XYZ file of C-alpha atoms in Angstrom:
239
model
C 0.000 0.000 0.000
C 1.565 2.884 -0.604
C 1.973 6.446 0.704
C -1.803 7.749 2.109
C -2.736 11.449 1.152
C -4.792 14.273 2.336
C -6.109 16.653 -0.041
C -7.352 19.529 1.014
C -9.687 21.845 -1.210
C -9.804 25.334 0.347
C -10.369 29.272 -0.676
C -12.959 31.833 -0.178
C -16.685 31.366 0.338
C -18.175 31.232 -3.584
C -14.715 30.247 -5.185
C -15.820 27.341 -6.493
C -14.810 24.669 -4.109
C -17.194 22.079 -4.392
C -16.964 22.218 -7.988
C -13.782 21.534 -8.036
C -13.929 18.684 -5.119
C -16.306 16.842 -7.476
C -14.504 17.317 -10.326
C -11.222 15.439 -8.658
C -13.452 12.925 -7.061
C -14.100 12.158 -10.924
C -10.139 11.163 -11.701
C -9.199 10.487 -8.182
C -11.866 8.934 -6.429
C -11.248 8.906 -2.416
C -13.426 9.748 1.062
C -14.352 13.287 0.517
C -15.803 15.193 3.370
C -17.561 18.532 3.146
C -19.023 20.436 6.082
C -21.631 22.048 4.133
C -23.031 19.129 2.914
C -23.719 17.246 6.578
C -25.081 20.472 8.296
C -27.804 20.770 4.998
C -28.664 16.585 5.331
C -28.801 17.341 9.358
C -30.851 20.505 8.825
C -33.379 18.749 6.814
C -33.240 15.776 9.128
C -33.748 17.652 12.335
C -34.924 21.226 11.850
C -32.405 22.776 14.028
C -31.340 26.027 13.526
C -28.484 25.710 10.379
C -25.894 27.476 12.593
C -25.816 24.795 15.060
C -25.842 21.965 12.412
C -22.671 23.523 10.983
C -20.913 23.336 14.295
C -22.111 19.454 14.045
C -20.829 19.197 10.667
C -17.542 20.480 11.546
C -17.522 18.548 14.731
C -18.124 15.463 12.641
C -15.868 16.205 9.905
C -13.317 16.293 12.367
C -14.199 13.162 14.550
C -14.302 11.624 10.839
C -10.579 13.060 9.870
C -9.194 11.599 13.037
C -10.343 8.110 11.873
C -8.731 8.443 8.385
C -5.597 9.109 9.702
C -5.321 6.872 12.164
C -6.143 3.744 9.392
C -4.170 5.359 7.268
C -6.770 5.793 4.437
C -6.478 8.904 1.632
C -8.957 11.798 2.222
C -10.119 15.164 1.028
C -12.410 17.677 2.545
C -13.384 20.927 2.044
C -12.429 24.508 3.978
C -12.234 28.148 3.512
C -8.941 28.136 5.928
C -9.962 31.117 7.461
C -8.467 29.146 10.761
C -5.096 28.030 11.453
C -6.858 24.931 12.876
C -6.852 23.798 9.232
C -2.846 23.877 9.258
C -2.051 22.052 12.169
C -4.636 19.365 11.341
C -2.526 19.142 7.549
C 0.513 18.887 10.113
C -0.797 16.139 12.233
C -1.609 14.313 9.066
C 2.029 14.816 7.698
C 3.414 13.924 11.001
C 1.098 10.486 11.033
C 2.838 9.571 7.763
C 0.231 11.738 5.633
C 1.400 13.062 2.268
C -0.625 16.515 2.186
C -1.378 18.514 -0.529
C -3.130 21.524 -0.844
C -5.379 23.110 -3.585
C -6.188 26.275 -3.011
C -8.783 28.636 -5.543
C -9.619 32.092 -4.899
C -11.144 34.922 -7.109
C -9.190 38.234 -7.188
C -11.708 40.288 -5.695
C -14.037 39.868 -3.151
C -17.047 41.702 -4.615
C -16.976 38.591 -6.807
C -17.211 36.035 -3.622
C -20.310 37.944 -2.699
C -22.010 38.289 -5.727
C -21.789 34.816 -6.843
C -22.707 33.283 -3.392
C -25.819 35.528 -3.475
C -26.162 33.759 -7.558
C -26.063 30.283 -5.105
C -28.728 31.009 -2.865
C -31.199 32.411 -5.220
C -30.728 29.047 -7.076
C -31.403 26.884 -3.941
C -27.664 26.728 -2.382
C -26.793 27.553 1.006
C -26.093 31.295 1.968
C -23.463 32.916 3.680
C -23.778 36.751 5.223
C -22.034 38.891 3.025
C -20.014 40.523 6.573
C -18.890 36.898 7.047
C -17.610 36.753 3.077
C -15.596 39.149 3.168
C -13.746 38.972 6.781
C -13.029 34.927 5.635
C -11.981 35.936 2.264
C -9.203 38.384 4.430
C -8.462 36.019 6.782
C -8.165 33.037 4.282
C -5.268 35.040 1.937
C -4.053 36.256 5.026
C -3.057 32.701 6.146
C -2.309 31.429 2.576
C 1.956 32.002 2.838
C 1.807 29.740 6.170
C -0.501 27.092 4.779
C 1.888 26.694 1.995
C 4.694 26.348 3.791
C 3.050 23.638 6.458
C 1.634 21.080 3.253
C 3.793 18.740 1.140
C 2.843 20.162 -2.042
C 0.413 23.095 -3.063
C -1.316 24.335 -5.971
C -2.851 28.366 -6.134
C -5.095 28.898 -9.272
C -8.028 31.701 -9.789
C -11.121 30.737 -10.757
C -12.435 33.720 -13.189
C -12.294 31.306 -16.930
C -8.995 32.220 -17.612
C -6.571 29.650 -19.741
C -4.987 27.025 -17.281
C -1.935 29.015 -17.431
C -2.966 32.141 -16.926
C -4.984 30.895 -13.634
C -2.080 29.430 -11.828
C -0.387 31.449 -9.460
C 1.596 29.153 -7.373
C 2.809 25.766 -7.000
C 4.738 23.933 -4.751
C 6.211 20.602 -4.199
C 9.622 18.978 -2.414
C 10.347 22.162 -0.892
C 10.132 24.425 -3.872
C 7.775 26.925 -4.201
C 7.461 28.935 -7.466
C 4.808 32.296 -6.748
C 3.321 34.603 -8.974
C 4.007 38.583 -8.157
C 0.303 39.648 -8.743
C -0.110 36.834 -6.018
C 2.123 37.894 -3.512
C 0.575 41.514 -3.890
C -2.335 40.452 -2.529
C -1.360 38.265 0.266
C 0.072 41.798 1.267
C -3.222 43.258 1.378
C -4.487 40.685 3.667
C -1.554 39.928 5.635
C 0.364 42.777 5.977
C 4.599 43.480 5.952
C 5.011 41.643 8.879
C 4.419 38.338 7.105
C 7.017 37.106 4.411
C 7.968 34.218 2.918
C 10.939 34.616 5.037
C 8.841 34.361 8.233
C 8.229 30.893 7.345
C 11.260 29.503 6.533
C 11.457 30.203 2.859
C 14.527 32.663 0.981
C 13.988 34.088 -2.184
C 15.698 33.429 -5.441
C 15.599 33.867 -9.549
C 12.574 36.106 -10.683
C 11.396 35.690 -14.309
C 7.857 36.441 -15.999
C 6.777 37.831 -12.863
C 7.090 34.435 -10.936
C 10.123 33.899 -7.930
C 10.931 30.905 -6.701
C 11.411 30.519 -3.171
C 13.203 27.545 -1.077
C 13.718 26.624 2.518
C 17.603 25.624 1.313
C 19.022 28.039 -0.483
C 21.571 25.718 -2.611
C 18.600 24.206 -3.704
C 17.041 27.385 -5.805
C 17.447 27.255 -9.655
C 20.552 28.988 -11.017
C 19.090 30.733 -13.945
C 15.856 32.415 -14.922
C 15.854 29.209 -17.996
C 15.894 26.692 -15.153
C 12.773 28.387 -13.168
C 10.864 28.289 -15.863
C 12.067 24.371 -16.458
C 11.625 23.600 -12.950
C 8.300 25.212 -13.077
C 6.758 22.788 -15.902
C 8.214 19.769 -14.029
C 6.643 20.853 -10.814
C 3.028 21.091 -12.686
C 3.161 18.148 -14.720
C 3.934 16.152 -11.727
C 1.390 17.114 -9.139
């Protein structure tokens, strides 16, 4: 049997999430867990009041999490990481023997969160208070540098129909982590001076295209502004 993984599918209320769970389910099928989905069934089931089904639901996907890692069975489940909870559960994972990976999908500007969860509940979906939107959507970029850092591998894209290569702005995998500028601009926004790359372990090295690559070992960055874009396409084609 070989190495056990943890996926975990996270960004913004109304990035398209869910979507995109379903959509690796379909090439990689595993135990998928989503918070959302449990407090709706245990709404219906019950009639409680929806905000103390999602405490359930998160209670559960927890209590659910422990048992995946302790047989040592593959997972994914679904977050906005608005917490650093969601970290240090990727680190116990890792720690357990866990490869983790992280896949992370945001839209550039919150307005868009808003609007499109609004598009959601008038067509029958859960809603989320707009006040709530927007301080996750802060909190969630604000925390995106450290989450990065903690998982084996990581994968930042936007979700606003642009071409595949256009909507990737990070990736990262053995240690390597190759970030769009436009990205790091708005971690910024969200997270302020006080939290670099360097904070968490990570130097800075070649720049090219408006991408840097960034390593915990500084031997280990690419040499020339040919061999980040190399190492780049490697990185993607084997996540």
């Amino acid at each position: 049997m070989g190495q056990p993984t943890l996926t975990v599918v996270a960004g913004p209320n109304g990035s398209g999430k869910t979507t995109l769970s379903l959509e690796l389910q379909l090439i990689q099928p595993a135990n998928h867990l989503n918070a959302d989905d449990f407090a709706r069934l245990r709404h219906l089931q019950t009639g409680q009041a929806l905000e103390d089904c999602e405490r359930w639901a998160f209670a559960e996907v927890r209590r659910l999490q422990a048992g995946f890692i302790q047989a040592q069975r593959s997972h994914s489940y679904e977050t906005v990481l608005s917490h650093p909870d969601h970290v240090r559960r990727a680190l116990e994972a890792k720690r357990a023997g866990f490869h983790t990976r992280l896949i992370y999908i945001y839209l550039s500007n919150p307005d868009e969160n808003v609007r499109r969860v609004a598009s959601r509940f008038r067509s029958g979906g859960h809603n989320v208070p707009e006040d709530k939107i927007r301080a996750r959507y802060a909190r969630s970029l604000g925390l995106l540098r450290y989450a990065v850092a903690s998982f084996d591998s990581a994968l930042v894209m936007t979700n606003e129909g642009k071409s595949p290569d256009k909507a990737l702005d990070l990736i990262a995998s053995g240690g390597l982590v190759q970030c769009r500028s436009t990205l790091n601009r708005r971690i910024d926004e969200y997270s302020g001076s006080s939290d670099r790359w360097e904070d968490h372990g990570l130097f800075a090295g070649q720049s090219s295209g408006g991408w840097t690559e960034y390593c915990g070992d500084r031997s280990l960055l690419a040499q020339s502004k040919t061999e980040l874009v190399h190492r780049r396409d490697g990185m993607l084609a084997g996540f």
